[in-house]
Coordinates of C-alpha atoms in Angstrom, one line a residue:
X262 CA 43.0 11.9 -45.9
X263 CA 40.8 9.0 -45.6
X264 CA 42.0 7.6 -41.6
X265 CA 40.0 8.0 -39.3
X266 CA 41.3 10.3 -36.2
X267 CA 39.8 8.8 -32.7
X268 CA 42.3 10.7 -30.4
X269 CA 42.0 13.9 -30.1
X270 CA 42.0 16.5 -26.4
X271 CA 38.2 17.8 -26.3
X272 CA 37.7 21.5 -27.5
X273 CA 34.8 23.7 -26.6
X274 CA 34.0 26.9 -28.0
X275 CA 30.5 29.2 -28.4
X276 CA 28.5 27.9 -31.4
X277 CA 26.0 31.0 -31.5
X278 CA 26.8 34.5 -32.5
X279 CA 28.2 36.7 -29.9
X280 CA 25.6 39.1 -28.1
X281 CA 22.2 39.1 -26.4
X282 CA 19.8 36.7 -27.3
X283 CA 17.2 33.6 -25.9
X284 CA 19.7 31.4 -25.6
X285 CA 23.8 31.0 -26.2
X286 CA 25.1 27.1 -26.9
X287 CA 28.2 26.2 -25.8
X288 CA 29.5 23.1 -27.6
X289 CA 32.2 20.4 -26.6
X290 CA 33.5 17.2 -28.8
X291 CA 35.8 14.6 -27.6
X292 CA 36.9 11.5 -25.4
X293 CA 36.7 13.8 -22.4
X294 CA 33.3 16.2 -22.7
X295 CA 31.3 14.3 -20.8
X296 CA 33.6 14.1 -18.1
X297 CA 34.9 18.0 -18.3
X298 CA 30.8 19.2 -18.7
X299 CA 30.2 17.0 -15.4
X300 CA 32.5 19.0 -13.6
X301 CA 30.9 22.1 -13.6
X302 CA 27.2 20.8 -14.5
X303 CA 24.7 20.5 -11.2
X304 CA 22.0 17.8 -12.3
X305 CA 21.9 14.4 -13.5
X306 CA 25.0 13.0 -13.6
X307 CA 26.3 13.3 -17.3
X308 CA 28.2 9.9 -17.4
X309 CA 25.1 8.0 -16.7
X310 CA 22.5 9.3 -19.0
X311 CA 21.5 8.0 -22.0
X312 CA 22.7 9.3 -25.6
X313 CA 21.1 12.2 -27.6
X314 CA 19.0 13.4 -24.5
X315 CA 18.6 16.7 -22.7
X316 CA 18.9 17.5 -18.6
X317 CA 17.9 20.3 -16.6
X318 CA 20.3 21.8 -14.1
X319 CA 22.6 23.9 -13.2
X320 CA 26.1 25.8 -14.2
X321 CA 28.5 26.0 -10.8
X322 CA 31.9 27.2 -10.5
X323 CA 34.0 23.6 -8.9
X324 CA 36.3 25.9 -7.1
X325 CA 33.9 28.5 -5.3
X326 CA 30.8 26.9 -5.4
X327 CA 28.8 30.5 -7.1
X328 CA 26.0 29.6 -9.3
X329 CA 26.7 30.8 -12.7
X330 CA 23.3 30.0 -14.8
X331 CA 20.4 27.8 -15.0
X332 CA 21.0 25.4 -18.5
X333 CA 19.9 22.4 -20.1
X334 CA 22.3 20.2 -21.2
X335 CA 22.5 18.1 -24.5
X336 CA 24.8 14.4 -24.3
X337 CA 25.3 13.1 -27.6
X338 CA 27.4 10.0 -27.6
X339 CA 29.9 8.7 -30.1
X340 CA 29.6 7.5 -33.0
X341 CA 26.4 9.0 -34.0
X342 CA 27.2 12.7 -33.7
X343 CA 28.9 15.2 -36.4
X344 CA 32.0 15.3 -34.9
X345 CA 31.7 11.3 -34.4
X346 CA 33.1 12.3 -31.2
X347 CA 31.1 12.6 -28.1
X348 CA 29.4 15.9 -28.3
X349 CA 28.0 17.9 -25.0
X350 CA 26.0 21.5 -25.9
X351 CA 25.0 23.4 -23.3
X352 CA 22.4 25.5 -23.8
X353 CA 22.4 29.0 -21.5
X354 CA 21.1 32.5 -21.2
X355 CA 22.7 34.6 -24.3
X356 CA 24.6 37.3 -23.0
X357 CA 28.0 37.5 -23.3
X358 CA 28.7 37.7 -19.3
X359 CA 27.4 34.5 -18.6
X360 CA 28.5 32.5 -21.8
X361 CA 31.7 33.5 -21.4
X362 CA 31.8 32.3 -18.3
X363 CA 30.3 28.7 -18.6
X364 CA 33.5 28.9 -21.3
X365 CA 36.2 29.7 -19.3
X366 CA 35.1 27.1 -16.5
X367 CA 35.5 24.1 -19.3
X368 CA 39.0 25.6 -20.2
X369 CA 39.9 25.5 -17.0
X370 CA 38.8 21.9 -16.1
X371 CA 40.9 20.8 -19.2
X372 CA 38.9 21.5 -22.5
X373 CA 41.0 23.4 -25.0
X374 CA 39.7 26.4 -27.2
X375 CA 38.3 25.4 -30.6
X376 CA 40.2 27.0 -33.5
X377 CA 37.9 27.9 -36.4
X378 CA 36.1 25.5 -37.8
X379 CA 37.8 22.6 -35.9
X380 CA 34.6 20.7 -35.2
X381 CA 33.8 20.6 -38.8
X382 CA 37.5 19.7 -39.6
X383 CA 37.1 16.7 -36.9
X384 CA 33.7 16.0 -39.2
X385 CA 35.9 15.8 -41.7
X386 CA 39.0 13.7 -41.1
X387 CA 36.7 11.5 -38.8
X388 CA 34.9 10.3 -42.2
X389 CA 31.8 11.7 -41.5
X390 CA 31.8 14.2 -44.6
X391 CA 33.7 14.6 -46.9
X392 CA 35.3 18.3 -48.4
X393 CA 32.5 19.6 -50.3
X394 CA 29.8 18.7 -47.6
X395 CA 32.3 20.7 -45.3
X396 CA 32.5 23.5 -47.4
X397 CA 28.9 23.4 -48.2
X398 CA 28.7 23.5 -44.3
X399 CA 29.9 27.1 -44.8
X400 CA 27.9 28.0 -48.0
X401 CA 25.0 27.5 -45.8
X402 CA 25.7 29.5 -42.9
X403 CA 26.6 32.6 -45.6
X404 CA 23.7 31.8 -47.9
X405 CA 21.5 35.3 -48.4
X406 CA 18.7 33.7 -50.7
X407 CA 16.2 30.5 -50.4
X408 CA 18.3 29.5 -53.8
X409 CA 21.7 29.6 -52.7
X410 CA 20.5 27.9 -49.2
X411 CA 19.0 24.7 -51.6
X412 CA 22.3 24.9 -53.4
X413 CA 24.3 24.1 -50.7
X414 CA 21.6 22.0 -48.8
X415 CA 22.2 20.1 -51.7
X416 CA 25.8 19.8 -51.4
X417 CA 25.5 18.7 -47.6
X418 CA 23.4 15.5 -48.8
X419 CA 26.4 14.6 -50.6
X420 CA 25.1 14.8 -54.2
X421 CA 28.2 16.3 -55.4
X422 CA 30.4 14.0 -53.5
X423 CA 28.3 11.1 -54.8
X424 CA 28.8 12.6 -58.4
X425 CA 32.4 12.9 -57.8
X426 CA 32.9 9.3 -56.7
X427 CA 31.3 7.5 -59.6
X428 CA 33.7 9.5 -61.8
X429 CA 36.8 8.6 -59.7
X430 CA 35.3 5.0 -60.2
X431 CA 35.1 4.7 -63.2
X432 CA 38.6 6.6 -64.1
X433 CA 40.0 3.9 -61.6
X434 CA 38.4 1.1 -63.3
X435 CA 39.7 1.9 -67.0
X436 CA 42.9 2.7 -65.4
X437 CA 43.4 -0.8 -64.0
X438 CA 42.3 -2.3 -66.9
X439 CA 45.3 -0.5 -68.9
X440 CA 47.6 -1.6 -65.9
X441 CA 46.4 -5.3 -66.9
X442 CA 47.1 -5.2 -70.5
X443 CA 50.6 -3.5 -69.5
X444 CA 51.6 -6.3 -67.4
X445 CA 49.7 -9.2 -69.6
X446 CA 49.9 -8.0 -73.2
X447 CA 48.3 -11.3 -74.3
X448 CA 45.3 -11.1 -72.8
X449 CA 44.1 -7.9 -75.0
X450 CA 45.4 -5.4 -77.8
X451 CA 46.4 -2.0 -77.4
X452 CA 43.8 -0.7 -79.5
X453 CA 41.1 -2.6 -77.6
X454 CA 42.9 -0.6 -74.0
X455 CA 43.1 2.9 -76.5
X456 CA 39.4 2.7 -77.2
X457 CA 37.9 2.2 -73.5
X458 CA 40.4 4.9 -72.3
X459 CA 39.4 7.2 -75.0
X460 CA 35.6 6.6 -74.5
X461 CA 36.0 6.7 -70.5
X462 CA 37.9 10.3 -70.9
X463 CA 35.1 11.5 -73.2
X464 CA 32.3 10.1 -70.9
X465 CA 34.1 12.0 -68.0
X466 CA 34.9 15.0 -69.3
X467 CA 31.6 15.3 -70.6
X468 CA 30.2 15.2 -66.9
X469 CA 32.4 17.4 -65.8
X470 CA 31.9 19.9 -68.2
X471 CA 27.8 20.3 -67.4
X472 CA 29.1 20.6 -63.6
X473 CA 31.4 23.4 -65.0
X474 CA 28.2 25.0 -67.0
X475 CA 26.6 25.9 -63.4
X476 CA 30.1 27.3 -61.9
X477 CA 28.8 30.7 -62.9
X478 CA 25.6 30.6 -61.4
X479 CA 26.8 28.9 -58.8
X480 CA 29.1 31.7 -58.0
X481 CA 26.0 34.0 -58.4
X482 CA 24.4 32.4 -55.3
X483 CA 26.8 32.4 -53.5
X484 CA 29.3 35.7 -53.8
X485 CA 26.1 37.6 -54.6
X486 CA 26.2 39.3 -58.2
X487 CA 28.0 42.9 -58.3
X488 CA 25.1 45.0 -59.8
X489 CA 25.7 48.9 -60.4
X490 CA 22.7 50.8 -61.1
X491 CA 24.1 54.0 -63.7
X492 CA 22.8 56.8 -65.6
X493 CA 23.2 60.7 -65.8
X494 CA 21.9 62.9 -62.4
X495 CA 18.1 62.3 -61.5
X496 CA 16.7 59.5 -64.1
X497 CA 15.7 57.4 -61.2
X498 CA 19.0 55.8 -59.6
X499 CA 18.0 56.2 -56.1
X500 CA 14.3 55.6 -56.2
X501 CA 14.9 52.5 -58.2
X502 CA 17.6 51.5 -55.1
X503 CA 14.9 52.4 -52.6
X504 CA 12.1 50.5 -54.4
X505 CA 14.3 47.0 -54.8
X506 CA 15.4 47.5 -50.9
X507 CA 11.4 48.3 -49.9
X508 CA 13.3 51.3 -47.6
X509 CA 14.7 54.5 -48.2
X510 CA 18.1 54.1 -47.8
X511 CA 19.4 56.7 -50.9
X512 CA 18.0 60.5 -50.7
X513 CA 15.9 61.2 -53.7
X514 CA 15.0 65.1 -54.7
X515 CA 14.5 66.9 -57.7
X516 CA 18.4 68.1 -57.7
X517 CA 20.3 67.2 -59.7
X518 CA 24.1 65.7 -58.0
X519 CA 22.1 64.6 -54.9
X520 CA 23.8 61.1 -55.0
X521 CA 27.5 62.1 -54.5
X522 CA 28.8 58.7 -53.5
X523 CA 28.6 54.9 -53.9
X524 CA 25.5 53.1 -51.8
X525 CA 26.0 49.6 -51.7
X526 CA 22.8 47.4 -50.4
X527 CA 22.1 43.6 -50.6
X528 CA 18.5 42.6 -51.8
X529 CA 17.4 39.3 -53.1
X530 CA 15.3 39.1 -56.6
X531 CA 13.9 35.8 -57.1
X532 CA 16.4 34.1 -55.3
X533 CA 19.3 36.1 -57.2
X534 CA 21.8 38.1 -54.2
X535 CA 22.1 41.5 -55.8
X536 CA 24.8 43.6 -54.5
X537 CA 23.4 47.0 -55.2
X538 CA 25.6 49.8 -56.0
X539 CA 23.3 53.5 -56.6
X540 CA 26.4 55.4 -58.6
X541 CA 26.4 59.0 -58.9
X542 CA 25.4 60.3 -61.9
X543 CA 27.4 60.5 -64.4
X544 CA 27.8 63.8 -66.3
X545 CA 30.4 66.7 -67.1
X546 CA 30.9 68.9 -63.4
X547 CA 33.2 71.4 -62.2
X548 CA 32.1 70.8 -58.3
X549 CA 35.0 68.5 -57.2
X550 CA 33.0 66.0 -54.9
X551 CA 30.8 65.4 -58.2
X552 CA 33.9 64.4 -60.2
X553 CA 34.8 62.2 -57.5
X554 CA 31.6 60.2 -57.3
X555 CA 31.3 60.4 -60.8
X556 CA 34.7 59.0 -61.5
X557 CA 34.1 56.0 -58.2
X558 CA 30.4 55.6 -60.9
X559 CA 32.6 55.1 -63.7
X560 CA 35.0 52.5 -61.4
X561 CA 31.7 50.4 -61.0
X562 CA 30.8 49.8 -64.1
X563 CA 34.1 48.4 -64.5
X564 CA 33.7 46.1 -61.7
X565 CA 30.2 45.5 -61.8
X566 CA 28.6 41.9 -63.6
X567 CA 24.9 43.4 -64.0
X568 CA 24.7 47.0 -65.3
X569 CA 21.3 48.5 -64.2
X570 CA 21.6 51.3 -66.6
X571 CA 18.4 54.0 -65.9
X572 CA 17.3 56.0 -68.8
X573 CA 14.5 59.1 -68.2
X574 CA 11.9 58.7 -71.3
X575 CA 10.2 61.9 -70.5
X576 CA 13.5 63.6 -71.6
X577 CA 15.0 63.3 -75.0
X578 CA 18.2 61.0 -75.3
X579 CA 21.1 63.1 -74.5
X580 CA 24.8 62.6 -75.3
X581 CA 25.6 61.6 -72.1
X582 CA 22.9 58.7 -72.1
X583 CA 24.4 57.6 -75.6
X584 CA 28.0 57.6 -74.0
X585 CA 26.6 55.6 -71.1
X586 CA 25.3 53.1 -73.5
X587 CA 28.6 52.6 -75.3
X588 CA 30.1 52.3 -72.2
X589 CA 28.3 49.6 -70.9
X590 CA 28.0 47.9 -74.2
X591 CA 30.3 44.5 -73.4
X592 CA 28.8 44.3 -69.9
X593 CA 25.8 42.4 -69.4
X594 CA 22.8 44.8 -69.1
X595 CA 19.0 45.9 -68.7
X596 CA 18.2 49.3 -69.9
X597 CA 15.4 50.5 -67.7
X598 CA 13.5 53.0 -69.5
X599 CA 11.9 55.2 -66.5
X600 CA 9.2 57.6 -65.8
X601 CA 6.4 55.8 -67.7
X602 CA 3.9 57.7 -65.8
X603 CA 5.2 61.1 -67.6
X604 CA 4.9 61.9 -71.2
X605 CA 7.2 60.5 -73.6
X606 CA 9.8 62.2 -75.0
X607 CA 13.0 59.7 -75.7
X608 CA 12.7 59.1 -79.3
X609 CA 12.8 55.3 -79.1
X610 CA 13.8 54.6 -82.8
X611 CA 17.1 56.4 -82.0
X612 CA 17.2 54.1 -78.9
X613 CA 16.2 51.5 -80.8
X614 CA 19.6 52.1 -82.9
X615 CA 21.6 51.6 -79.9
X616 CA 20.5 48.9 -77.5
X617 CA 18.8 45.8 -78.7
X618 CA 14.8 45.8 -77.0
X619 CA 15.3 42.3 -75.5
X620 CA 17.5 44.8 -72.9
X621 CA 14.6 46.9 -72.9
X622 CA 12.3 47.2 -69.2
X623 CA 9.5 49.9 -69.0
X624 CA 9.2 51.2 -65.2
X625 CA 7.3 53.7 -63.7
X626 CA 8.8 53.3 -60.7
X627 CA 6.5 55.4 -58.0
X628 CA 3.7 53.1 -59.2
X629 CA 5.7 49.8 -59.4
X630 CA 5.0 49.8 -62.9
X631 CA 7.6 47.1 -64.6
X632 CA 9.3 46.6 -61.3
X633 CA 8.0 42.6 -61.7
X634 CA 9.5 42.5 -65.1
X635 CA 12.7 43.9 -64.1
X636 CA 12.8 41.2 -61.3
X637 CA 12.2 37.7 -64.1
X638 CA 14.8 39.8 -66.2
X639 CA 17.6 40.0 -63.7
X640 CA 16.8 35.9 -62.6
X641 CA 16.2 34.5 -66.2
X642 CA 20.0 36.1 -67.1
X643 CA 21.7 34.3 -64.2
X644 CA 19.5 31.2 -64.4
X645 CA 17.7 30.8 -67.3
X646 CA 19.6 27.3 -68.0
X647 CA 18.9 25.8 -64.3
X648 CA 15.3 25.5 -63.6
X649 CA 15.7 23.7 -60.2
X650 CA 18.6 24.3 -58.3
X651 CA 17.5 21.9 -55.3
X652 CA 18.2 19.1 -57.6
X653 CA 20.8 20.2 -59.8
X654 CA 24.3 19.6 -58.7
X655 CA 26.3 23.0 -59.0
X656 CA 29.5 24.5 -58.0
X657 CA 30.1 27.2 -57.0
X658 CA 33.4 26.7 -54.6
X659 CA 36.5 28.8 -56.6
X660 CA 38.2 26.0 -55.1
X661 CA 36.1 23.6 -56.5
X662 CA 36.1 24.7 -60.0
X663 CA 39.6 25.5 -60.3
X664 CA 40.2 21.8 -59.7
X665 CA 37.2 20.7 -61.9
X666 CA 39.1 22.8 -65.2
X667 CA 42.5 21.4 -63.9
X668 CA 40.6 17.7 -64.2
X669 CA 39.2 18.8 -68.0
X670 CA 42.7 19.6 -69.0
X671 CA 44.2 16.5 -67.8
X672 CA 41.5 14.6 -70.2
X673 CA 42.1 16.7 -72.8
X674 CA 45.9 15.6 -72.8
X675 CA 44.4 12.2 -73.0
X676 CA 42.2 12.5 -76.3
X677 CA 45.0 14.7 -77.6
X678 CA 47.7 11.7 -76.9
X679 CA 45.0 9.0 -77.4
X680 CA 45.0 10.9 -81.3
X681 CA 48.8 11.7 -81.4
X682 CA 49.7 7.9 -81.4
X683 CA 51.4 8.0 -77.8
X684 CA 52.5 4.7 -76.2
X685 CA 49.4 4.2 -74.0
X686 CA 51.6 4.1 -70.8
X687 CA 52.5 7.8 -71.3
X688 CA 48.8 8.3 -71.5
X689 CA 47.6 6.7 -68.3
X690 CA 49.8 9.6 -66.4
X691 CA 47.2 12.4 -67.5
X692 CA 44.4 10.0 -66.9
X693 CA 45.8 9.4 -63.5
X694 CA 46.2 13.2 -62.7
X695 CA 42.7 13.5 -63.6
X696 CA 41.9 10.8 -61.1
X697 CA 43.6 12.8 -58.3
X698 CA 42.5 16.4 -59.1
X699 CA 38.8 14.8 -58.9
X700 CA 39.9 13.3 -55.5
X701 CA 41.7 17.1 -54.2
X702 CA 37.5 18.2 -54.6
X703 CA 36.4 15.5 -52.0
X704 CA 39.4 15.6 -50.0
X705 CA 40.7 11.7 -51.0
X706 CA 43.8 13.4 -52.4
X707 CA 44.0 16.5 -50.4
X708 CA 47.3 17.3 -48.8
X709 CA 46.9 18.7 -45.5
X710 CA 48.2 22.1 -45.7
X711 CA 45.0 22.9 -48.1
X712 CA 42.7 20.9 -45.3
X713 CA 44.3 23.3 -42.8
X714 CA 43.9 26.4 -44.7
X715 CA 40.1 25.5 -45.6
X716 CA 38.6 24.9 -42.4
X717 CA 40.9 28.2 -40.8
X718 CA 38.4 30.1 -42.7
X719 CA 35.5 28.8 -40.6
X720 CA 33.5 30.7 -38.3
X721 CA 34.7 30.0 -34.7
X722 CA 32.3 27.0 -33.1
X723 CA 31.6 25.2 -36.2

């Protein structure tokens, strides 16, 4: 998908979030927004002005003359615009009355409404990004942590594009050299050719596998990381919930079965987005809405990919904390051992027995005892391998990987045919599908039913 598209009908939508607010933008892009914000714009006129510059004025209905809303009024000529399409954003009075209305007069003078994402897609087949600086486009707007917001900051300044590229280079380069000694065996030998193949498919799947060793993080950043805080009724679920969200958002008493149902929170430690989920406790009950949070505490440890698992240390270890440890023994974990401020009675050799103390974190939760250690725990599990994600290049796009592991395979059935003896002609076809699996990530080699299904899940206006 590499032409460039220069005629397209100019389509308008809101670009700001519906409600009230300072301001709402309303944003055009194409051969005609100029013209179709002129028609309705009382002021300078539009045609005349010079790019990237702003103008008081003036909203009025062409037909009746009424005065819809006082605006100033952004031109942004072609080619130097995202779309690379001439750009008009009119900046109003957010409400929903009045946006609406500067909308509907564009439609009707001949603009056409924006589907989702469209003025990123136009971005896009217009050359001026390429796929992952479009998705990254989105990764940005959903980011929920300074981290994941570098992440895809990073991805916008093409850095994994450029990484990309220089892989599809050099894959293209090797491959036309086999093409040569195909067509002009007498200029090299076949095991000169099998050598730089095998040594370009190492070299390359080499990169690709460290951009494959941050997938995981990435997906951290930017899903958020399922974490279910368990133990058995009042060791601290709720208060530890409340403390990590600074609010108290769970009920905490001396009750036991006060928490009867799954709480789910977001909360950002050290840059990691937790998903918090405060479980029931989980223990033997007859009351049936206990055996139904209990059993919904039991579905989230299941689903979860941090288990917050809250012990009490002023009580000895029970056989329901011992069951909750087996449980939760294949999932990765932090055991916080609570009420520090109270006197010990957990017999911590037994514990000792059971969990290994790396897992270990003291708290004392009322006093914010541990609560710091807790906090570099949960980050150095996710991240202990990428110190600076503002200049490492991650994924984190399913999309993104899933074509990255289909790329590795292909290169595997290269070394594997390179070692096998195959007649190098047969090999160049899996070095070739790595080629364009590489190029599906940029959006080179993207057919354009995935194009159209990527951008549909854009936010309307961008």
């Amino acid at each position: 998908m590499s032409a460039s598209i220069t005629a397209y009908d100019t389509i308008a939508a809101i670009s700001t979030p519906p409600g009230e607010g300072a301001i709402s933008i309303v944003r055009l892009s194409g051969e005609t927004a100029v013209a179709t914000a002129n028609q309705v714009f009382k002021g300078k006129d539009l045609s005349q002005v010079e790019s990237h510059t702003i103008h008081y004025g003036h909203i009025v209905d062409p037909e009746s003359g009424e005065l819809i809303d006082e605006v100033m009024v952004s031109v942004m000529l072609a080619p130097k615009t995202f779309t690379r399409e001439d750009v008009v954003e009119i900046n109003c009075h957010g409400g929903i009355v009045a946006t609406n209305r500067i909308l509907q007069l564009l439609l009707g003078e001949g603009a056409r409404m924006a589907e989702p994402g469209e003025f990123t897609k136009r971005a896009f087949l217009n050359g001026r990004i390429d796929l992952t600086e479009a998705e990254s486009v989105m990764d940005l707007i959903r980011a929920k942590t300074d981290r994941a917001m570098q992440v895809a900051v990073n991805q916008l300044d093409g850095n994994l594009h450029t990484l990309i590229k220089r892989l599809r280079q050099e894959i293209l380069e090797v491959l036309a050299q086999v093409e040569v000694n195909i067509d002009y065996p007498e200029y090299d030998t076949d095991e000169m050719t099998t050598k730089m193949l095998l040594e370009k498919a190492q070299t390359v799947q080499k990169a690709i596998s460290n951009l494959l060793s941050t997938a995981s993080q990435g997906k951290v950043l930017r899903e958020g990381l399922a974490t279910a805080i368990v133990g058995r009724p009042n060791v601290g679920k709720s208060s530890l919930l409340n403390h990590m969200l600074h609010e108290d958002k769970a009920i905490v008493t001396d009750v036991a079965g006060t928490t009867r149902d799954v709480l789910e929170e977001y909360v950002n430690v050290r840059g990691v987005p937790l998903k918090l989920v405060d479980t029931a406790g989980i223990h033997d009950t007859t009351d049936k809405v206990e055996k139904i949070g209990v059993e919904r505490s039991r579905q989230a440890i299941t689903q979860a990919d941090l288990i917050l698992l809250v012990l009490d240390q002023s009580e000895p270890l029970t056989d329901e904390d011992e069951q909750l440890i087996q449980a939760t023994a294949n999932k990765k974990r932090i055991i916080v051992l609570n009420k520090q401020d109270l006197p010990a009675q957990l017999d911590t050799t037994a514990l000792l027995k059971l969990v290994s103390p790396d897992e270990i974190i003291k708290t004392a939760i009322p006093t914010s005892a541990g609560m710091d250690a807790l906090d570099e725990r949960i980050a150095k599990l996710f991240f202990g391998g990428i110190e600076n994600s503002q200049t490492t290049v991650m994924v984190s796009n399913a999309r993104q990987i899933g074509l990255l592991r289909q790329a590795n395979k292909s290169l595997d059935a290269v070394i594997a045919g390179i070692h096998a003896g195959m007649p190098i002609d047969l090999v160049q076809i899996d070095m070739t599908a790595a080629w364009d699996k590489l190029g599906e990530i940029t959006g080179e080699s993207a057919p354009d039913e995935l194009i159209t299904q990527l951008f549909s899940q854009f936010c309307l206006g961008k």
